[in-house]
Coordinates of C-alpha atoms in Angstrom, one line a residue:
M148 CA 117.0 109.1 75.2
A149 CA 114.2 107.3 73.4
H150 CA 114.6 103.5 73.1
P151 CA 112.4 100.4 72.8
H152 CA 114.5 98.1 75.0
L153 CA 114.0 97.0 78.6
L154 CA 116.3 98.6 81.2
K155 CA 117.6 95.1 82.3
D156 CA 118.5 94.3 78.7
I157 CA 120.4 97.5 78.3
A158 CA 122.2 97.0 81.6
S159 CA 123.1 93.4 80.7
Q160 CA 124.4 94.5 77.3
A161 CA 126.4 97.4 78.7
G162 CA 127.7 95.5 81.8
T163 CA 126.4 98.2 84.2
S164 CA 123.7 98.4 86.9
L165 CA 120.1 99.3 86.3
A166 CA 120.5 102.5 88.3
T167 CA 123.4 103.6 86.0
V168 CA 121.4 102.9 82.9
D169 CA 118.5 104.8 84.4
R170 CA 120.7 107.8 85.2
V171 CA 122.1 107.9 81.7
L172 CA 118.8 107.5 79.9
N173 CA 117.2 110.3 81.9
Q174 CA 120.4 112.5 81.8
R175 CA 120.6 112.9 85.6
G176 CA 124.4 113.2 85.5
G177 CA 126.9 111.8 88.0
V178 CA 128.0 109.1 85.5
R179 CA 131.5 108.9 84.0
Q180 CA 131.7 109.8 80.3
H181 CA 133.1 106.4 79.3
T182 CA 130.2 104.7 81.1
V183 CA 127.7 106.9 79.2
R184 CA 129.4 105.9 75.9
R185 CA 129.1 102.2 76.9
V186 CA 125.3 102.6 77.5
E187 CA 124.9 104.4 74.2
Q188 CA 126.9 101.6 72.5
A189 CA 124.8 99.0 74.1
L190 CA 121.7 100.7 72.7
Q191 CA 123.2 100.6 69.3
E192 CA 124.1 97.0 69.6
L193 CA 120.6 96.0 70.7
E194 CA 119.2 98.0 67.8
R195 CA 121.3 96.1 65.3
Q196 CA 120.2 92.9 66.8
K197 CA 116.5 93.7 67.2
S198 CA 115.8 91.7 64.0
Q199 CA 115.8 88.6 66.2
V200 CA 113.2 89.9 68.6
G201 CA 110.1 87.8 68.3
L202 CA 111.8 84.5 67.6
V203 CA 110.7 81.8 69.9
G204 CA 113.6 80.1 71.5
R205 CA 116.3 80.1 74.1
K206 CA 118.2 83.3 74.6
F207 CA 122.0 83.5 74.7
L208 CA 124.1 86.5 75.6
V209 CA 127.7 86.0 74.4
D210 CA 130.8 88.2 74.6
L211 CA 133.2 88.7 71.7
V212 CA 136.7 89.6 73.1
M213 CA 139.4 90.3 70.5
Q214 CA 142.9 91.8 70.5
T215 CA 143.2 92.6 66.8
P216 CA 143.4 95.6 64.4
E217 CA 140.0 97.3 63.9
R218 CA 139.9 96.3 60.3
F219 CA 139.7 92.6 61.3
S220 CA 137.5 92.9 64.3
R221 CA 135.0 94.7 62.1
L222 CA 135.0 91.7 59.8
V223 CA 134.4 89.2 62.6
R224 CA 131.7 91.4 64.2
N225 CA 129.8 91.7 61.0
A226 CA 130.1 87.9 60.4
L227 CA 128.7 87.2 63.9
E228 CA 125.8 89.6 63.4
Q229 CA 125.0 88.1 60.1
A230 CA 125.2 84.6 61.5
M231 CA 123.1 85.2 64.7
P232 CA 119.6 85.5 63.0
G233 CA 120.2 82.2 61.2
L234 CA 120.5 80.4 64.6
H235 CA 116.7 80.4 64.9
P236 CA 115.0 79.3 67.1
A237 CA 117.8 80.3 69.5
I238 CA 118.1 84.1 70.0
F239 CA 121.6 85.4 70.3
R240 CA 122.8 88.8 71.5
A241 CA 126.4 89.9 71.7
R242 CA 128.5 92.3 73.7
Y243 CA 131.8 93.5 72.2
H244 CA 135.2 94.0 73.8
L245 CA 137.5 94.9 70.9
A246 CA 140.9 96.6 71.0
E247 CA 143.9 96.9 68.7
D248 CA 146.6 97.1 71.4
L249 CA 145.4 95.5 74.6
P250 CA 147.9 94.8 77.4
V251 CA 147.5 91.3 78.8
A252 CA 146.6 92.7 82.3
Q253 CA 143.7 94.7 80.7
L254 CA 142.6 91.7 78.6
V255 CA 142.5 89.5 81.7
A256 CA 140.6 92.1 83.6
T257 CA 138.0 92.1 80.8
L258 CA 137.6 88.3 81.0
D259 CA 137.4 88.4 84.8
K260 CA 134.7 91.1 84.6
I261 CA 132.7 88.9 82.2
A262 CA 133.1 86.0 84.7
Q263 CA 131.7 88.3 87.4
Q264 CA 128.8 89.6 85.4
G265 CA 127.8 86.3 83.8
S266 CA 127.6 85.3 80.2
H267 CA 126.5 82.3 78.1
G268 CA 129.9 82.1 76.5
V269 CA 133.0 84.0 75.3
L270 CA 134.4 84.1 71.7
L271 CA 138.0 84.9 72.2
K272 CA 140.9 86.0 70.1
A273 CA 143.8 86.5 72.4
P274 CA 147.6 85.7 72.8
D275 CA 148.6 82.3 74.1
V276 CA 150.1 83.4 77.4
P277 CA 149.8 81.9 81.0
E278 CA 147.6 84.8 82.2
V279 CA 145.0 84.2 79.5
V280 CA 145.1 80.4 80.2
Q281 CA 144.3 81.1 83.8
A282 CA 141.6 83.6 83.0
V283 CA 139.9 81.0 80.7
A284 CA 140.0 78.5 83.6
R285 CA 138.2 81.0 85.8
L286 CA 135.5 81.5 83.2
Q287 CA 135.1 77.7 82.9
H288 CA 134.9 77.4 86.7
K289 CA 132.0 79.9 86.5
G290 CA 130.2 77.7 83.9
I291 CA 131.1 80.1 81.0
P292 CA 132.4 78.2 78.0
V293 CA 135.1 79.8 75.8
V294 CA 135.6 79.2 72.1
T295 CA 138.8 80.5 70.6
L296 CA 138.7 82.2 67.2
V297 CA 141.4 82.4 64.4
T298 CA 144.2 81.8 66.9
D299 CA 144.1 79.1 69.6
V300 CA 145.0 78.9 73.3
P301 CA 145.4 75.1 73.2
G302 CA 146.7 74.6 76.8
S303 CA 143.6 76.3 78.3
A304 CA 140.2 75.0 79.3
R305 CA 138.6 76.4 76.2
R306 CA 135.8 74.3 74.7
A307 CA 136.9 74.4 71.1
Y308 CA 138.9 76.3 68.5
V309 CA 137.2 77.6 65.4
G310 CA 139.0 78.8 62.3
M311 CA 141.2 77.8 59.4
D312 CA 144.0 75.2 59.5
N313 CA 146.8 77.6 60.0
R314 CA 149.6 75.2 59.1
A315 CA 147.8 74.5 55.8
A316 CA 147.5 78.2 55.2
G317 CA 151.3 78.5 55.7
H318 CA 152.0 75.7 53.3
T319 CA 149.7 77.3 50.7
A320 CA 151.4 80.6 51.0
A321 CA 154.8 79.0 50.5
Y322 CA 153.6 77.2 47.4
L323 CA 152.2 80.5 45.9
V324 CA 155.3 82.5 46.7
A325 CA 157.6 79.9 45.1
Q326 CA 155.5 79.6 42.0
W327 CA 155.5 83.4 41.5
L328 CA 159.2 83.8 42.2
G329 CA 160.0 81.0 39.8
P330 CA 162.8 78.3 40.0
A331 CA 166.2 78.9 41.5
T332 CA 168.5 81.2 39.6
Q333 CA 171.9 82.6 40.2
A334 CA 170.4 85.6 42.0
P335 CA 169.3 84.8 45.5
A336 CA 165.6 85.2 46.3
G337 CA 164.3 86.1 49.7
V338 CA 160.8 86.3 51.3
L339 CA 159.8 88.4 54.3
I340 CA 157.3 86.9 56.8
S341 CA 155.5 89.6 58.8
I342 CA 153.6 88.6 61.9
S343 CA 151.9 90.9 64.4
S344 CA 153.1 89.1 67.5
N345 CA 154.9 86.0 68.6
H346 CA 152.2 85.4 71.3
F347 CA 149.4 84.5 68.9
R348 CA 149.4 80.8 68.3
G349 CA 147.5 81.0 65.0
E350 CA 150.2 83.2 63.5
E351 CA 152.9 81.0 64.9
E352 CA 151.2 78.0 63.2
R353 CA 151.1 79.8 59.9
E354 CA 154.8 80.7 60.1
I355 CA 155.7 77.1 61.0
G356 CA 153.8 75.7 58.0
F357 CA 155.4 78.3 55.7
R358 CA 158.9 77.7 56.9
Q359 CA 158.5 73.9 56.8
A360 CA 157.3 74.0 53.1
I361 CA 160.1 76.4 52.1
R362 CA 162.7 74.2 53.8
D363 CA 161.4 71.0 52.4
R364 CA 160.5 72.1 48.8
Y365 CA 162.1 75.4 48.0
P366 CA 165.4 75.6 49.8
H367 CA 166.7 78.2 47.4
I368 CA 164.4 80.8 49.0
A369 CA 165.7 82.6 52.1
V370 CA 163.2 83.4 54.8
H371 CA 163.4 86.6 56.9
E372 CA 161.0 87.8 59.6
V373 CA 159.6 90.9 61.3
S374 CA 157.3 90.8 64.3
E375 CA 155.6 92.8 67.1
G376 CA 154.2 95.4 64.9
L377 CA 150.7 94.3 66.2
G378 CA 149.2 95.0 62.8
L379 CA 149.6 98.7 63.3
H380 CA 150.7 101.0 60.5
E381 CA 153.5 103.1 61.8
A382 CA 155.1 100.4 63.9
T383 CA 155.1 98.0 60.9
V384 CA 156.6 100.5 58.5
G385 CA 159.6 101.0 60.8
L386 CA 160.1 97.3 61.4
V387 CA 159.9 96.3 57.7
R388 CA 162.1 99.2 56.6
Q389 CA 164.8 98.2 59.0
R390 CA 164.7 94.5 57.9
L391 CA 164.7 95.4 54.2
R392 CA 167.9 97.4 54.7
L393 CA 169.6 94.3 56.1
C394 CA 168.2 91.9 53.5
P395 CA 168.7 93.1 50.0
E396 CA 167.6 89.8 48.5
V397 CA 164.0 90.1 49.7
Q398 CA 161.6 90.3 46.8
A399 CA 158.4 88.7 48.3
V400 CA 156.2 89.0 51.3
Y401 CA 154.0 86.6 53.3
S402 CA 152.0 88.9 55.6
I403 CA 150.5 86.9 58.4
G404 CA 149.7 89.8 60.7
G405 CA 148.3 92.5 58.4
A406 CA 149.1 96.2 58.0
N407 CA 149.9 95.4 54.4
A408 CA 149.7 99.0 53.2
A409 CA 152.4 99.7 55.7
I410 CA 154.6 97.0 54.3
L411 CA 154.2 98.3 50.8
E412 CA 155.0 101.8 52.1
A413 CA 158.3 100.5 53.5
F414 CA 159.2 99.0 50.1
A415 CA 158.3 102.2 48.4
Q416 CA 160.3 104.4 50.8
L417 CA 163.4 102.3 50.0
Q418 CA 162.5 102.1 46.3
R419 CA 162.5 98.3 46.4
P420 CA 160.3 96.2 44.2
C421 CA 158.0 93.6 45.8
R422 CA 157.4 90.9 43.1
V423 CA 155.1 88.7 45.2
F424 CA 152.8 89.6 48.1
I425 CA 150.5 87.0 49.8
A426 CA 148.2 88.2 52.6
H427 CA 145.4 87.1 54.8
D428 CA 141.7 88.2 55.0
L429 CA 139.5 90.2 52.7
D430 CA 139.3 93.3 55.0
A431 CA 138.8 96.9 54.1
D432 CA 142.6 97.4 53.7
N433 CA 143.3 94.3 51.5
L434 CA 140.4 94.6 49.1
P435 CA 141.6 97.8 47.3
L436 CA 145.2 96.5 47.4
L437 CA 144.1 93.2 45.8
R438 CA 142.0 94.9 43.1
A439 CA 144.9 97.2 42.3
G440 CA 147.2 94.2 41.8
R441 CA 149.5 95.2 44.7
L442 CA 148.6 91.9 46.4
Q443 CA 148.9 88.8 44.2
A444 CA 146.5 86.7 46.4
V445 CA 144.7 86.8 49.7
L446 CA 144.2 83.6 51.8
H447 CA 140.6 83.8 53.1
H448 CA 138.1 81.7 54.9
D449 CA 134.3 81.9 55.6
L450 CA 134.0 83.9 58.8
Q451 CA 130.2 83.4 58.9
H452 CA 130.7 79.7 58.9
D453 CA 133.2 80.1 61.8
M454 CA 130.7 82.2 63.8
R455 CA 127.9 79.7 63.3
Q456 CA 130.2 76.9 64.4
A457 CA 131.3 78.9 67.5
C458 CA 127.7 79.6 68.5
F459 CA 126.8 76.0 68.1
Q460 CA 129.6 75.1 70.5
L461 CA 128.3 77.5 73.1
M462 CA 124.7 76.1 72.6
A463 CA 126.0 72.6 73.1
A464 CA 127.8 73.6 76.3
H465 CA 124.4 74.6 77.7
G466 CA 122.6 71.5 76.4
A467 CA 120.8 73.4 73.6
A468 CA 122.6 71.6 70.8
P469 CA 123.9 68.0 70.4
A470 CA 127.1 67.3 72.3
G471 CA 130.1 66.2 70.3
L472 CA 129.4 68.4 67.3
P473 CA 132.0 68.0 64.6
L474 CA 134.2 71.0 64.0
P475 CA 135.2 71.0 60.4
V476 CA 138.2 73.2 59.9
S477 CA 137.6 76.2 57.6
S478 CA 139.0 75.6 54.2
V479 CA 141.7 78.0 52.9
Q480 CA 140.5 79.9 49.9
V481 CA 143.0 81.5 47.5
V482 CA 141.4 84.8 46.4
T483 CA 142.8 86.8 43.4
P484 CA 141.4 89.9 41.8
F485 CA 139.5 87.6 39.4
N486 CA 137.5 85.4 41.9
L487 CA 136.5 87.8 44.6
P488 CA 133.5 86.4 46.7
Q489 CA 130.2 88.0 45.9
H490 CA 129.8 89.7 49.3
S491 CA 133.0 91.7 48.8
L492 CA 132.2 93.0 45.3

């Protein structure tokens, strides 16, 4: 297997031994297939990041760990890889641990393996549960800083949270839904909140902000909720369809957890109109829905900015950037079919 990379770099990227990498590269056999795939993936990751080779500066190896649908992890991964070359003179490389449906025990095992192997930092999107809090503490004890992304684990030893102000996002969504639904009339109006899981703090904060704004400003709108679809298509279709049958007044959706094509499919199956649909993130699913007018607006934020801020925090933890860096919260951008950011066109 031809490659321009040092064995030790491949082994570090793959999280395997030098001997294992040597066996895979020379096709000697005796290596499990998933380990072979991991070495091949490590080579691909090093190849994508080779544009940084030759920069003079300190080297950082970071781990991106995310439990999230693939459509969003792809956005974050691309944003990180676009941000890393701009961190010159520091040289960043990343390992990726991405899964759509990751049991907590497996997630914790991944974090513990990183603690054992060593890393300059972990960028983490994970549920706010005691097991994750404890795993973050073990990473910190090993001198590996953790920065949470998009959704926070505030009771942990994480160094910082990077992402949007989730309560402000919820307030914004409530305002948009209320404006599109219009003033109170004799016919009751309802909105469905869809979240992927109650264990993600960021989603909970968005829901709290949304419910607070509805309660304080738009009490004529009834709020209903579905959760635990994990942003996956089939699970979300079933959950939404069940809720719609129980709530005939629902005419709008605030989708916090994604799987928006699934939500629209559930409306279509029941031949129900959806007058207003507010979603999050300009991912591969949402862009065509927004362009087609099936979503009225998407709440978006600059992921490249977030990745730069997260990397600066890891650098600061190792004394390579000033301590006490400010962490400006990412602003909430309201994107319609008519103001799509240039990179998404």
